[in-house]
PDB file of C-alpha atoms in Angstrom:
ATOM      1  CA  MET A 135      69.482  81.614 137.074  1.00  0.00           C
ATOM      2  CA  LEU A 136      66.097  83.309 137.223  1.00  0.00           C
ATOM      3  CA  GLU A 137      63.284  80.918 136.341  1.00  0.00           C
ATOM      4  CA  LEU A 138      61.137  82.200 133.487  1.00  0.00           C
ATOM      5  CA  ASN A 139      57.361  82.261 133.487  1.00  0.00           C
ATOM      6  CA  LYS A 140      55.751  79.710 131.198  1.00  0.00           C
ATOM      7  CA  ARG A 141      53.559  81.348 128.562  1.00  0.00           C
ATOM      8  CA  LEU A 142      52.654  84.888 127.512  1.00  0.00           C
ATOM      9  CA  ILE A 143      49.700  85.585 125.245  1.00  0.00           C
ATOM     10  CA  ALA A 144      49.737  89.195 124.010  1.00  0.00           C
ATOM     11  CA  GLY A 145      46.790  90.758 122.212  1.00  0.00           C
ATOM     12  CA  PRO A 146      44.442  90.907 120.449  1.00  0.00           C
ATOM     13  CA  TRP A 147      45.777  94.071 118.839  1.00  0.00           C
ATOM     14  CA  ILE A 148      42.967  95.761 116.867  1.00  0.00           C
ATOM     15  CA  GLY A 149      44.127  99.380 116.945  1.00  0.00           C
ATOM     16  CA  GLU A 150      46.036 101.646 114.595  1.00  0.00           C
ATOM     17  CA  PHE A 151      49.162 100.410 112.862  1.00  0.00           C
ATOM     18  CA  GLY A 152      51.294 103.343 114.046  1.00  0.00           C
ATOM     19  CA  TRP A 153      50.341 102.669 117.641  1.00  0.00           C
ATOM     20  CA  GLU A 154      51.023  98.978 117.161  1.00  0.00           C
ATOM     21  CA  LEU A 155      54.562  99.955 116.121  1.00  0.00           C
ATOM     22  CA  PHE A 156      55.395 102.343 118.942  1.00  0.00           C
ATOM     23  CA  ALA A 157      52.892 101.767 121.731  1.00  0.00           C
ATOM     24  CA  TRP A 158      52.729  97.971 121.671  1.00  0.00           C
ATOM     25  CA  GLN A 159      55.135  95.629 119.823  1.00  0.00           C
ATOM     26  CA  GLY A 160      58.331  97.015 121.383  1.00  0.00           C
ATOM     27  CA  TYR A 161      56.930  96.486 124.876  1.00  0.00           C
ATOM     28  CA  ILE A 162      55.805  92.960 124.043  1.00  0.00           C
ATOM     29  CA  ARG A 163      59.251  92.102 122.649  1.00  0.00           C
ATOM     30  CA  ALA A 164      60.821  93.197 125.944  1.00  0.00           C
ATOM     31  CA  LEU A 165      58.136  91.540 128.071  1.00  0.00           C
ATOM     32  CA  SER A 166      58.553  88.243 126.202  1.00  0.00           C
ATOM     33  CA  GLU A 167      62.062  87.864 127.598  1.00  0.00           C
ATOM     34  CA  ASN A 168      60.479  86.930 130.916  1.00  0.00           C
ATOM     35  CA  PHE A 169      58.597  83.969 129.447  1.00  0.00           C
ATOM     36  CA  ASN A 170      59.424  80.598 127.923  1.00  0.00           C
ATOM     37  CA  GLU A 171      56.812  80.993 125.203  1.00  0.00           C
ATOM     38  CA  THR A 172      55.112  83.983 123.582  1.00  0.00           C
ATOM     39  CA  ILE A 173      51.953  83.825 121.497  1.00  0.00           C
ATOM     40  CA  ILE A 174      50.940  86.956 119.597  1.00  0.00           C
ATOM     41  CA  VAL A 175      47.292  87.691 118.777  1.00  0.00           C
ATOM     42  CA  CYS A 176      47.194  90.024 115.768  1.00  0.00           C
ATOM     43  CA  ARG A 177      46.081  90.504 112.190  1.00  0.00           C
ATOM     44  CA  PRO A 178      47.885  88.181 109.761  1.00  0.00           C
ATOM     45  CA  SER A 179      49.254  91.265 108.004  1.00  0.00           C
ATOM     46  CA  SER A 180      51.158  92.273 111.167  1.00  0.00           C
ATOM     47  CA  ARG A 181      52.904  88.968 111.870  1.00  0.00           C
ATOM     48  CA  ALA A 182      56.234  90.166 110.492  1.00  0.00           C
ATOM     49  CA  LEU A 183      56.500  92.722 113.296  1.00  0.00           C
ATOM     50  CA  TYR A 184      56.807  89.944 115.883  1.00  0.00           C
ATOM     51  CA  GLU A 185      58.465  87.038 114.079  1.00  0.00           C
ATOM     52  CA  ASP A 186      61.887  87.706 115.604  1.00  0.00           C
ATOM     53  CA  PHE A 187      60.626  86.690 119.061  1.00  0.00           C
ATOM     54  CA  ALA A 188      57.149  85.116 118.830  1.00  0.00           C
ATOM     55  CA  ASN A 189      56.757  81.338 119.152  1.00  0.00           C
ATOM     56  CA  ASP A 190      53.282  81.207 117.685  1.00  0.00           C
ATOM     57  CA  PHE A 191      50.409  83.351 116.441  1.00  0.00           C
ATOM     58  CA  ILE A 192      46.653  83.543 116.728  1.00  0.00           C
ATOM     59  CA  ASP A 193      45.320  85.318 113.655  1.00  0.00           C
ATOM     60  CA  ILE A 194      42.378  87.664 114.105  1.00  0.00           C
ATOM     61  CA  TYR A 195      40.068  89.487 111.712  1.00  0.00           C
ATOM     62  CA  PRO A 196      38.626  92.376 113.748  1.00  0.00           C
ATOM     63  CA  PRO A 197      35.146  93.786 113.102  1.00  0.00           C
ATOM     64  CA  LYS A 198      34.888  96.620 110.601  1.00  0.00           C
ATOM     65  CA  GLY A 199      35.320 100.073 112.020  1.00  0.00           C
ATOM     66  CA  LEU A 200      37.731 102.980 112.287  1.00  0.00           C
ATOM     67  CA  ALA A 201      40.916 101.950 114.089  1.00  0.00           C
ATOM     68  CA  ASP A 202      42.090 104.676 116.459  1.00  0.00           C
ATOM     69  CA  SER A 203      45.069 104.368 118.842  1.00  0.00           C
ATOM     70  CA  PHE A 204      44.649 100.940 120.551  1.00  0.00           C
ATOM     71  CA  PHE A 205      40.961 100.301 119.750  1.00  0.00           C
ATOM     72  CA  ILE A 206      38.298 100.371 117.032  1.00  0.00           C
ATOM     73  CA  HIS A 207      35.399 102.793 117.269  1.00  0.00           C
ATOM     74  CA  GLY A 208      32.222 100.898 118.128  1.00  0.00           C
ATOM     75  CA  VAL A 209      34.028  97.746 119.287  1.00  0.00           C
ATOM     76  CA  ASP A 210      34.313  96.831 122.970  1.00  0.00           C
ATOM     77  CA  PRO A 211      37.966  95.689 123.261  1.00  0.00           C
ATOM     78  CA  GLY A 212      37.281  93.663 126.407  1.00  0.00           C
ATOM     79  CA  LEU A 213      34.384  91.737 124.909  1.00  0.00           C
ATOM     80  CA  TYR A 214      36.287  91.165 121.676  1.00  0.00           C
ATOM     81  CA  ALA A 215      39.297  89.807 123.580  1.00  0.00           C
ATOM     82  CA  LYS A 216      37.021  87.480 125.545  1.00  0.00           C
ATOM     83  CA  GLU A 217      35.534  86.136 122.314  1.00  0.00           C
ATOM     84  CA  VAL A 218      39.006  85.450 120.922  1.00  0.00           C
ATOM     85  CA  PHE A 219      40.283  83.695 124.026  1.00  0.00           C
ATOM     86  CA  MET A 220      37.177  81.552 124.384  1.00  0.00           C
ATOM     87  CA  LYS A 221      38.023  80.039 120.990  1.00  0.00           C
ATOM     88  CA  HIS A 222      41.486  79.176 122.284  1.00  0.00           C
ATOM     89  CA  ARG A 223      40.662  78.247 125.856  1.00  0.00           C
ATOM     90  CA  HIS A 224      42.927  75.169 125.599  1.00  0.00           C
ATOM     91  CA  LEU A 225      45.882  77.576 125.892  1.00  0.00           C
ATOM     92  CA  LEU A 226      44.631  79.093 129.124  1.00  0.00           C
ATOM     93  CA  ASN A 227      45.876  77.576 132.367  1.00  0.00           C
ATOM     94  CA  LYS A 228      47.687  78.623 135.533  1.00  0.00           C
ATOM     95  CA  GLU A 229      50.963  78.850 133.602  1.00  0.00           C
ATOM     96  CA  THR A 230      49.535  81.348 131.093  1.00  0.00           C
ATOM     97  CA  SER A 231      49.685  85.128 131.438  1.00  0.00           C
ATOM     98  CA  ILE A 232      47.447  87.253 129.225  1.00  0.00           C
ATOM     99  CA  PHE A 233      48.471  90.791 128.318  1.00  0.00           C
ATOM    100  CA  THR A 234      45.720  92.682 126.523  1.00  0.00           C
ATOM    101  CA  PRO A 235      46.115  96.030 124.704  1.00  0.00           C
ATOM    102  CA  ARG A 236      45.880  99.133 126.811  1.00  0.00           C
ATOM    103  CA  ARG A 237      47.294 102.647 126.879  1.00  0.00           C
ATOM    104  CA  ILE A 238      50.939 102.111 127.823  1.00  0.00           C
ATOM    105  CA  GLY A 239      52.394 105.248 129.335  1.00  0.00           C
ATOM    106  CA  PHE A 240      51.055 108.379 127.689  1.00  0.00           C
ATOM    107  CA  PRO A 241      51.810 108.063 123.962  1.00  0.00           C
ATOM    108  CA  PRO A 242      53.075 109.941 122.060  1.00  0.00           C
ATOM    109  CA  HIS A 243      54.508 111.828 125.053  1.00  0.00           C
ATOM    110  CA  THR A 244      56.214 108.700 126.418  1.00  0.00           C
ATOM    111  CA  HIS A 245      59.800 108.442 125.163  1.00  0.00           C
ATOM    112  CA  PHE A 246      61.077 105.128 123.799  1.00  0.00           C
ATOM    113  CA  SER A 247      63.709 104.996 126.579  1.00  0.00           C
ATOM    114  CA  GLU A 248      61.203 105.201 129.453  1.00  0.00           C
ATOM    115  CA  GLU A 249      60.534 102.144 131.602  1.00  0.00           C
ATOM    116  CA  ILE A 250      56.931 101.178 132.320  1.00  0.00           C
ATOM    117  CA  GLU A 251      55.814  98.999 135.237  1.00  0.00           C
ATOM    118  CA  PHE A 252      53.543  96.048 134.436  1.00  0.00           C
ATOM    119  CA  LYS A 253      52.648  94.302 137.674  1.00  0.00           C
ATOM    120  CA  ASP A 254      55.825  92.295 138.433  1.00  0.00           C
ATOM    121  CA  PHE A 255      57.891  93.646 135.544  1.00  0.00           C
ATOM    122  CA  LEU A 256      59.663  96.911 134.775  1.00  0.00           C
ATOM    123  CA  ILE A 257      59.767  97.079 130.989  1.00  0.00           C
ATOM    124  CA  LYS A 258      61.622  99.337 128.557  1.00  0.00           C
ATOM    125  CA  PRO A 259      60.512  98.709 124.957  1.00  0.00           C
ATOM    126  CA  LYS A 260      62.935  96.978 122.603  1.00  0.00           C
ATOM    127  CA  TYR A 261      63.003  97.818 118.917  1.00  0.00           C
ATOM    128  CA  ILE A 262      64.729  96.189 116.002  1.00  0.00           C
ATOM    129  CA  LYS A 263      65.554  97.473 112.536  1.00  0.00           C
ATOM    130  CA  TYR A 264      63.288  95.813 109.996  1.00  0.00           C
ATOM    131  CA  GLY A 265      64.346  94.815 106.495  1.00  0.00           C
ATOM    132  CA  SER A 266      67.621  93.839 104.866  1.00  0.00           C
ATOM    133  CA  GLU A 267      70.108  95.880 102.908  1.00  0.00           C
ATOM    134  CA  ALA A 268      69.737  95.140  99.225  1.00  0.00           C
ATOM    135  CA  LYS A 269      69.842  96.750  95.807  1.00  0.00           C
ATOM    136  CA  ARG A 270      67.598  99.800  95.672  1.00  0.00           C
ATOM    137  CA  LYS A 271      64.364  99.089  93.778  1.00  0.00           C
ATOM    138  CA  TYR A 272      62.723 102.473  94.299  1.00  0.00           C
ATOM    139  CA  ASP A 273      64.126 105.926  94.829  1.00  0.00           C
ATOM    140  CA  TYR A 274      60.995 107.333  96.456  1.00  0.00           C
ATOM    141  CA  VAL A 275      58.044 105.816  98.275  1.00  0.00           C
ATOM    142  CA  PHE A 276      54.655 107.507  98.716  1.00  0.00           C
ATOM    143  CA  HIS A 277      52.064 106.741 101.342  1.00  0.00           C
ATOM    144  CA  ILE A 278      48.930 108.340  99.908  1.00  0.00           C
ATOM    145  CA  ARG A 279      46.747 108.424 102.997  1.00  0.00           C
ATOM    146  CA  ASP A 280      43.053 107.923 102.145  1.00  0.00           C
ATOM    147  CA  ARG A 281      41.325 107.269 105.458  1.00  0.00           C
ATOM    148  CA  ASP A 282      37.771 108.072 106.539  1.00  0.00           C
ATOM    149  CA  LEU A 283      39.146 108.889 109.983  1.00  0.00           C
ATOM    150  CA  ARG A 284      40.132 112.580 109.890  1.00  0.00           C
ATOM    151  CA  LYS A 285      39.569 112.940 106.134  1.00  0.00           C
ATOM    152  CA  GLU A 286      40.965 116.464 106.312  1.00  0.00           C
ATOM    153  CA  ASP A 287      44.401 114.890 106.877  1.00  0.00           C
ATOM    154  CA  ASN A 288      44.350 113.310 103.398  1.00  0.00           C
ATOM    155  CA  TRP A 289      46.235 114.994 100.538  1.00  0.00           C
ATOM    156  CA  SER A 290      44.577 115.260  97.121  1.00  0.00           C
ATOM    157  CA  LEU A 291      45.686 112.977  94.280  1.00  0.00           C
ATOM    158  CA  SER A 292      46.449 116.060  92.185  1.00  0.00           C
ATOM    159  CA  ASN A 293      48.966 117.150  94.827  1.00  0.00           C
ATOM    160  CA  TRP A 294      50.604 113.731  94.761  1.00  0.00           C
ATOM    161  CA  GLU A 295      50.772 113.809  90.958  1.00  0.00           C
ATOM    162  CA  LYS A 296      52.474 117.208  91.020  1.00  0.00           C
ATOM    163  CA  LEU A 297      55.029 116.040  93.584  1.00  0.00           C
ATOM    164  CA  TYR A 298      55.641 112.879  91.552  1.00  0.00           C
ATOM    165  CA  ASN A 299      56.384 114.881  88.407  1.00  0.00           C
ATOM    166  CA  MET A 300      58.835 117.075  90.298  1.00  0.00           C
ATOM    167  CA  LEU A 301      60.732 114.077  91.673  1.00  0.00           C
ATOM    168  CA  ILE A 302      61.125 111.894  88.559  1.00  0.00           C
ATOM    169  CA  LYS A 303      62.893 114.289  86.210  1.00  0.00           C
ATOM    170  CA  GLY A 304      66.036 112.189  86.472  1.00  0.00           C
ATOM    171  CA  GLY A 305      64.233 108.888  85.816  1.00  0.00           C
ATOM    172  CA  GLU A 306      63.656 108.068  89.473  1.00  0.00           C
ATOM    173  CA  ARG A 307      61.306 105.209  90.365  1.00  0.00           C
ATOM    174  CA  VAL A 308      58.369 105.654  92.754  1.00  0.00           C
ATOM    175  CA  ALA A 309      56.177 103.143  94.600  1.00  0.00           C
ATOM    176  CA  CYS A 310      53.008 103.525  96.680  1.00  0.00           C
ATOM    177  CA  ILE A 311      52.532 101.573  99.921  1.00  0.00           C
ATOM    178  CA  GLY A 312      49.751 101.070 102.458  1.00  0.00           C
ATOM    179  CA  THR A 313      46.486  99.192 102.034  1.00  0.00           C
ATOM    180  CA  THR A 314      44.107  99.375  99.106  1.00  0.00           C
ATOM    181  CA  LYS A 315      41.357 100.148 101.605  1.00  0.00           C
ATOM    182  CA  GLU A 316      42.987 103.231 103.107  1.00  0.00           C
ATOM    183  CA  SER A 317      45.726 104.295 100.686  1.00  0.00           C
ATOM    184  CA  GLY A 318      45.735 105.732  97.172  1.00  0.00           C
ATOM    185  CA  LEU A 319      47.700 105.211  93.975  1.00  0.00           C
ATOM    186  CA  ILE A 320      48.758 107.539  91.156  1.00  0.00           C
ATOM    187  CA  ASP A 321      49.684 106.845  87.539  1.00  0.00           C
ATOM    188  CA  GLY A 322      53.350 106.129  86.987  1.00  0.00           C
ATOM    189  CA  ALA A 323      54.010 104.724  90.461  1.00  0.00           C
ATOM    190  CA  ASP A 324      54.228 100.995  91.151  1.00  0.00           C
ATOM    191  CA  ASP A 325      51.427  99.638  93.306  1.00  0.00           C
ATOM    192  CA  LEU A 326      52.856  97.959  96.422  1.00  0.00           C
ATOM    193  CA  ARG A 327      49.713  98.365  98.494  1.00  0.00           C
ATOM    194  CA  ASP A 328      48.759  95.240 100.458  1.00  0.00           C
ATOM    195  CA  LYS A 329      52.250  93.870  99.844  1.00  0.00           C
ATOM    196  CA  ASP A 330      53.615  91.538 102.531  1.00  0.00           C
ATOM    197  CA  LEU A 331      55.312  93.499 105.298  1.00  0.00           C
ATOM    198  CA  ASP A 332      58.599  91.640 104.802  1.00  0.00           C
ATOM    199  CA  ASP A 333      58.763  93.024 101.259  1.00  0.00           C
ATOM    200  CA  VAL A 334      57.778  96.517 102.391  1.00  0.00           C
ATOM    201  CA  PHE A 335      60.525  96.427 105.044  1.00  0.00           C
ATOM    202  CA  ASP A 336      63.166  95.945 102.344  1.00  0.00           C
ATOM    203  CA  ILE A 337      61.680  98.637 100.093  1.00  0.00           C
ATOM    204  CA  LEU A 338      61.684 101.203 102.901  1.00  0.00           C
ATOM    205  CA  ARG A 339      65.129 100.279 104.162  1.00  0.00           C
ATOM    206  CA  ASN A 340      66.770 100.784 100.774  1.00  0.00           C
ATOM    207  CA  CYS A 341      64.912 103.766  99.286  1.00  0.00           C
ATOM    208  CA  LYS A 342      66.130 107.363  99.274  1.00  0.00           C
ATOM    209  CA  THR A 343      63.093 108.977 100.908  1.00  0.00           C
ATOM    210  CA  VAL A 344      59.526 108.165 101.971  1.00  0.00           C
ATOM    211  CA  PHE A 345      56.888 110.905 101.609  1.00  0.00           C
ATOM    212  CA  GLY A 346      53.520 111.263 103.312  1.00  0.00           C
ATOM    213  CA  PRO A 347      51.315 112.882 105.937  1.00  0.00           C
ATOM    214  CA  SER A 348      51.582 111.537 109.470  1.00  0.00           C
ATOM    215  CA  SER A 349      50.468 107.894 109.442  1.00  0.00           C
ATOM    216  CA  GLY A 350      51.379 104.345 110.424  1.00  0.00           C
ATOM    217  CA  PRO A 351      53.465 103.613 107.302  1.00  0.00           C
ATOM    218  CA  MET A 352      55.505 106.752 107.961  1.00  0.00           C
ATOM    219  CA  HIS A 353      56.297 105.426 111.442  1.00  0.00           C
ATOM    220  CA  LEU A 354      57.237 102.103 109.876  1.00  0.00           C
ATOM    221  CA  SER A 355      59.783 103.978 107.748  1.00  0.00           C
ATOM    222  CA  SER A 356      61.498 104.994 110.964  1.00  0.00           C
ATOM    223  CA  LEU A 357      61.872 101.371 112.098  1.00  0.00           C
ATOM    224  CA  CYS A 358      63.261 100.376 108.694  1.00  0.00           C
ATOM    225  CA  GLY A 359      65.854 103.148 108.706  1.00  0.00           C
ATOM    226  CA  GLY A 360      64.212 104.802 105.706  1.00  0.00           C
ATOM    227  CA  PRO A 361      64.635 108.610 105.636  1.00  0.00           C
ATOM    228  CA  HIS A 362      61.188 110.167 105.569  1.00  0.00           C
ATOM    229  CA  LEU A 363      59.590 113.541 104.969  1.00  0.00           C
ATOM    230  CA  VAL A 364      56.358 113.911 106.937  1.00  0.00           C
ATOM    231  CA  TRP A 365      53.824 116.691 107.217  1.00  0.00           C
ATOM    232  CA  GLY A 366      51.089 117.225 109.788  1.00  0.00           C
ATOM    233  CA  ASP A 367      49.962 118.991 112.950  1.00  0.00           C
ATOM    234  CA  ARG A 368      52.743 119.588 115.464  1.00  0.00           C
ATOM    235  CA  LYS A 369      50.219 119.852 118.311  1.00  0.00           C
ATOM    236  CA  LEU A 370      49.167 116.245 117.646  1.00  0.00           C
ATOM    237  CA  SER A 371      52.468 114.749 116.569  1.00  0.00           C
ATOM    238  CA  LEU A 372      54.607 116.656 119.070  1.00  0.00           C
ATOM    239  CA  THR A 373      58.165 115.350 118.624  1.00  0.00           C
ATOM    240  CA  ARG A 374      57.219 111.708 118.084  1.00  0.00           C
ATOM    241  CA  TYR A 375      58.873 111.559 114.652  1.00  0.00           C
ATOM    242  CA  GLU A 376      62.142 113.212 115.640  1.00  0.00           C
ATOM    243  CA  ASN A 377      62.471 111.918 119.209  1.00  0.00           C
ATOM    244  CA  ASN A 378      59.862 109.983 121.185  1.00  0.00           C
ATOM    245  CA  TRP A 379      59.110 107.426 118.452  1.00  0.00           C
ATOM    246  CA  ASN A 380      62.492 107.362 116.730  1.00  0.00           C
ATOM    247  CA  PRO A 381      64.638 104.823 118.613  1.00  0.00           C
ATOM    248  CA  LEU A 382      66.890 104.163 115.591  1.00  0.00           C
ATOM    249  CA  ARG A 383      67.539 107.872 115.032  1.00  0.00           C
ATOM    250  CA  THR A 384      66.359 107.589 111.447  1.00  0.00           C
ATOM    251  CA  PRO A 385      66.721 110.836 109.446  1.00  0.00           C
ATOM    252  CA  VAL A 386      63.375 112.643 109.282  1.00  0.00           C
ATOM    253  CA  LEU A 387      62.058 116.049 108.264  1.00  0.00           C
ATOM    254  CA  PHE A 388      58.727 116.943 109.864  1.00  0.00           C
ATOM    255  CA  LEU A 389      56.887 119.893 108.298  1.00  0.00           C
ATOM    256  CA  ASP A 390      54.077 121.590 110.174  1.00  0.00           C
ATOM    257  CA  GLU A 391      53.881 125.127 108.763  1.00  0.00           C
ATOM    258  CA  TYR A 392      50.834 124.220 106.662  1.00  0.00           C
ATOM    259  CA  GLN A 393      49.842 121.204 108.755  1.00  0.00           C
ATOM    260  CA  TYR A 394      48.205 118.561 106.512  1.00  0.00           C
ATOM    261  CA  GLN A 395      47.748 120.735 103.425  1.00  0.00           C
ATOM    262  CA  PRO A 396      51.108 122.056 102.227  1.00  0.00           C
ATOM    263  CA  SER A 397      51.535 122.649  98.520  1.00  0.00           C
ATOM    264  CA  PRO A 398      53.540 120.148  96.433  1.00  0.00           C
ATOM    265  CA  GLU A 399      55.904 123.005  95.552  1.00  0.00           C
ATOM    266  CA  TYR A 400      56.569 123.636  99.234  1.00  0.00           C
ATOM    267  CA  ILE A 401      57.198 119.932  99.905  1.00  0.00           C
ATOM    268  CA  PHE A 402      59.630 119.719  96.986  1.00  0.00           C
ATOM    269  CA  GLU A 403      61.445 122.911  97.999  1.00  0.00           C
ATOM    270  CA  ARG A 404      61.922 121.773 101.593  1.00  0.00           C
ATOM    271  CA  PHE A 405      62.961 118.311 100.435  1.00  0.00           C
ATOM    272  CA  THR A 406      65.607 119.787  98.145  1.00  0.00           C
ATOM    273  CA  GLN A 407      66.943 121.991 100.942  1.00  0.00           C
ATOM    274  CA  TRP A 408      67.008 119.041 103.344  1.00  0.00           C
ATOM    275  CA  LYS A 409      68.887 116.734 101.020  1.00  0.00           C
ATOM    276  CA  ASN A 410      71.371 119.410  99.987  1.00  0.00           C
TER     277      ASN A 410
END
């Protein structure tokens, strides 16, 4: 029987949530199988992504800034990691391996089935389906992106209100997810922003459809098996939603004809065609 390495410490992850989902956590899950113990260094809000395999956590509260891919603008990831590990130096010995965030492969071009070499290991990411099947609480879920990073990608609240009114004519229930810092809310929808991820997993897994521009929560929908309708720039997203970042083959409709600014009428029309 192959002897396992002793301890893996993975992190600190400070980057974007979408990249944490498809350019980090799946690789760490697979890598952890080569170790007796795995400690994850992440935001407290992300713990649920790793709880199926992590033995322990180190919670971090990264400096303020715009998260982008695997880093934060204006923050030196190497220096930040050093600061974190110095506070937990008692965990560092010859039996400890540290794996810090880096660009793994060439996301989003790298397909979820591709193996990546990490020193002594050849790793193919492993993904699980988050959430549990339960009674449906919401028919539709909105992620109303409201980020300072690429503000032109945000959709106006008036557009969201129009789409909402088109979707609820049969008494359907709608919820909004994301964070209060970077996500919006409209009248009539339940506010699930900043909700624990475990609860969001169940909401996404059991809803009819998730709507939103390309973002981390839309990628999370894929890993919960929640059908999602996404709009954005095909040149940036490529086929990540349909193929490269869709290991569970979750139903998805990606619209790029009007990039990030389609009309609510167009979204509703395409949604109706898709579901029929």
